[in-house]
Amino acid sequence: MINGPVKQVLSSGVMGPGEETFHRLIAHPAFELEEIVSRGQASPEGFWYDQPRDEWVLLVAGRAVLAFEPGGRMELVAGNHVLIPARLQHRVEEASEDAVWLALHFDAAPRTAEMKVSRVVVWLALHFDAAPRDDA
C-alpha cells in the first residue's frame, strides 16, 4: 500500500509567453524525473545542453523541435519520446505555447540504457494515472 499525499503532475502554473519551469517529481540516486513546462521557450542563441547523464524525454503535450550538435533536427509532437545520450549536445529550437515534457535523467551503460528506461517507464505507468486532466 502506498501512503502519502497525491501529487499533481502536469502542473499549469501561471507563466508568461517564453517562460519555462522545471519541477522535480522524483529524485533517486539512480535517476531523476522532472516535469518541464514550456510556454514557447527556446534555448538561448548559441546555448547547448551538454549533460553528464543520459536523458529520456517525452513530449506530453504540444510540439517542439530539438537540434543536435554537430547536426540534425528532430520535430516532436505530443506522445513522441527520444533517448539523448550523455554528452550529446542538444538544444530546444522551438516549443509551442502548450509544450509539457517529462525528462528522465539517469546513468547507464550504452547496452543497458534502453532496458533501464523501460523499467522506469513501467514503474511510472504503474504508479501514475496518465489520464487527461480537465482544467475547466
CSV table of C-alpha atoms in Angstrom, one decimal:
chain,number,residue,atom,x,y,z
A,1,MET,CA,0.0,0.0,0.0
A,2,ILE,CA,1.2,3.5,-0.8
A,3,ASN,CA,0.8,6.2,1.8
A,4,GLY,CA,1.2,9.9,1.4
A,5,PRO,CA,-0.4,12.7,-0.5
A,6,VAL,CA,-1.4,12.5,-4.1
A,7,LYS,CA,0.6,15.0,-6.1
A,8,GLN,CA,-0.4,16.8,-9.3
A,9,VAL,CA,1.6,16.0,-12.5
A,10,LEU,CA,1.4,18.3,-15.5
A,11,SER,CA,1.0,21.5,-13.4
A,12,SER,CA,-0.3,24.5,-15.1
A,13,GLY,CA,1.1,27.4,-13.0
A,14,VAL,CA,0.7,31.0,-14.2
A,15,MET,CA,3.5,31.7,-16.7
A,16,GLY,CA,4.1,34.3,-19.4
A,17,PRO,CA,5.0,33.5,-23.0
A,18,GLY,CA,8.5,32.3,-23.5
A,19,GLU,CA,8.9,31.2,-19.9
A,20,GLU,CA,9.8,27.7,-18.7
A,21,THR,CA,9.6,26.0,-15.4
A,22,PHE,CA,11.2,22.8,-14.1
A,23,HIS,CA,9.5,20.7,-11.4
A,24,ARG,CA,11.4,17.8,-9.8
A,25,LEU,CA,8.9,14.9,-9.4
A,26,ILE,CA,11.2,12.2,-8.2
A,27,ALA,CA,14.8,12.3,-7.0
A,28,HIS,CA,16.5,9.0,-6.6
A,29,PRO,CA,20.2,8.1,-6.6
A,30,ALA,CA,19.7,6.1,-9.8
A,31,PHE,CA,17.5,8.6,-11.7
A,32,GLU,CA,15.7,12.0,-11.5
A,33,LEU,CA,12.4,12.7,-13.1
A,34,GLU,CA,11.3,16.2,-13.8
A,35,GLU,CA,8.4,17.9,-15.5
A,36,ILE,CA,9.3,20.8,-17.8
A,37,VAL,CA,6.5,23.3,-18.7
A,38,SER,CA,7.4,25.5,-21.6
A,39,ARG,CA,5.4,28.4,-23.0
A,40,GLY,CA,7.1,28.9,-26.3
A,41,GLN,CA,10.5,28.8,-24.7
A,42,ALA,CA,13.6,28.0,-26.9
A,43,SER,CA,17.2,27.7,-25.8
A,44,PRO,CA,19.2,30.9,-25.9
A,45,GLU,CA,21.0,31.5,-29.2
A,46,GLY,CA,24.4,29.6,-29.1
A,47,PHE,CA,23.5,27.7,-25.9
A,48,TRP,CA,23.8,23.9,-26.0
A,49,TYR,CA,22.9,21.4,-23.2
A,50,ASP,CA,25.8,19.1,-22.5
A,51,GLN,CA,24.6,16.9,-19.7
A,52,PRO,CA,26.6,14.2,-17.8
A,53,ARG,CA,23.7,11.7,-17.7
A,54,ASP,CA,21.6,10.1,-20.3
A,55,GLU,CA,18.2,11.8,-20.7
A,56,TRP,CA,14.9,10.3,-21.9
A,57,VAL,CA,12.4,13.0,-22.8
A,58,LEU,CA,8.7,12.5,-23.5
A,59,LEU,CA,6.7,15.4,-25.0
A,60,VAL,CA,3.4,15.0,-23.2
A,61,ALA,CA,1.7,18.0,-24.8
A,62,GLY,CA,2.3,20.5,-27.6
A,63,ARG,CA,5.1,20.3,-30.2
A,64,ALA,CA,8.8,21.1,-30.2
A,65,VAL,CA,11.9,21.0,-32.3
A,66,LEU,CA,15.2,19.7,-30.9
A,67,ALA,CA,18.6,20.4,-32.6
A,68,PHE,CA,21.7,18.3,-32.1
A,69,GLU,CA,25.4,19.1,-32.4
A,70,PRO,CA,27.2,18.5,-34.8
A,71,GLY,CA,24.0,18.5,-36.8
A,72,GLY,CA,20.4,17.2,-37.1
A,73,ARG,CA,17.0,18.3,-36.1
A,74,MET,CA,14.1,16.4,-34.6
A,75,GLU,CA,10.5,17.5,-34.7
A,76,LEU,CA,8.3,16.2,-31.9
A,77,VAL,CA,4.6,16.2,-31.3
A,78,ALA,CA,2.7,15.1,-28.1
A,79,GLY,CA,3.5,11.4,-27.4
A,80,ASN,CA,6.9,11.4,-29.1
A,81,HIS,CA,9.9,10.4,-27.0
A,82,VAL,CA,13.7,10.3,-27.5
A,83,LEU,CA,16.7,9.0,-25.6
A,84,ILE,CA,19.5,11.6,-25.6
A,85,PRO,CA,22.9,10.0,-24.7
A,86,ALA,CA,25.1,11.7,-22.1
A,87,ARG,CA,27.3,14.5,-23.5
A,88,LEU,CA,25.3,14.8,-26.8
A,89,GLN,CA,24.9,18.5,-27.2
A,90,HIS,CA,21.3,19.5,-27.8
A,91,ARG,CA,19.0,22.5,-27.6
A,92,VAL,CA,15.4,23.3,-27.9
A,93,GLU,CA,14.9,25.3,-31.1
A,94,GLU,CA,11.2,25.7,-30.9
A,95,ALA,CA,8.4,24.9,-28.4
A,96,SER,CA,4.7,25.6,-28.7
A,97,GLU,CA,2.9,27.6,-26.0
A,98,ASP,CA,1.5,24.4,-24.6
A,99,ALA,CA,4.6,22.3,-24.5
A,100,VAL,CA,4.9,20.0,-21.5
A,101,TRP,CA,7.8,17.4,-21.1
A,102,LEU,CA,8.7,14.6,-18.8
A,103,ALA,CA,12.5,14.3,-18.6
A,104,LEU,CA,14.2,11.3,-17.0
A,105,HIS,CA,17.9,11.7,-16.2
A,106,PHE,CA,19.9,8.6,-15.4
A,107,ASP,CA,23.4,6.9,-15.6
A,108,ALA,CA,23.5,3.9,-17.8
A,109,ALA,CA,26.0,1.9,-19.8
A,110,PRO,CA,25.1,2.1,-23.6
A,111,ARG,CA,23.8,-1.5,-23.7
A,112,THR,CA,21.6,-1.2,-20.7
A,113,ALA,CA,20.2,2.3,-21.3
A,114,GLU,CA,17.0,1.3,-23.0
A,115,MET,CA,16.4,-1.6,-20.6
A,116,LYS,CA,16.7,0.8,-17.6
A,117,VAL,CA,14.4,3.3,-19.3
A,118,SER,CA,11.9,0.6,-20.0
A,119,ARG,CA,11.9,-0.5,-16.3
A,120,VAL,CA,11.4,3.1,-15.1
A,121,VAL,CA,8.6,3.7,-17.7
A,122,VAL,CA,6.8,0.6,-16.5
A,123,TRP,CA,7.2,1.7,-12.9
A,124,LEU,CA,5.9,5.2,-13.7
A,125,ALA,CA,2.9,3.7,-15.6
A,126,LEU,CA,2.1,1.6,-12.5
A,127,HIS,CA,2.3,4.5,-10.1
A,128,PHE,CA,0.9,7.5,-12.0
A,129,ASP,CA,-2.5,7.9,-13.6
A,130,ALA,CA,-1.9,9.2,-17.2
A,131,ALA,CA,-5.5,10.1,-17.8
A,132,PRO,CA,-6.1,13.5,-19.4
A,133,ARG,CA,-6.9,16.3,-17.0
A,134,ASP,CA,-10.0,18.6,-17.2
A,135,ASP,CA,-8.7,22.0,-16.2
A,136,ALA,CA,-12.0,23.7,-16.8
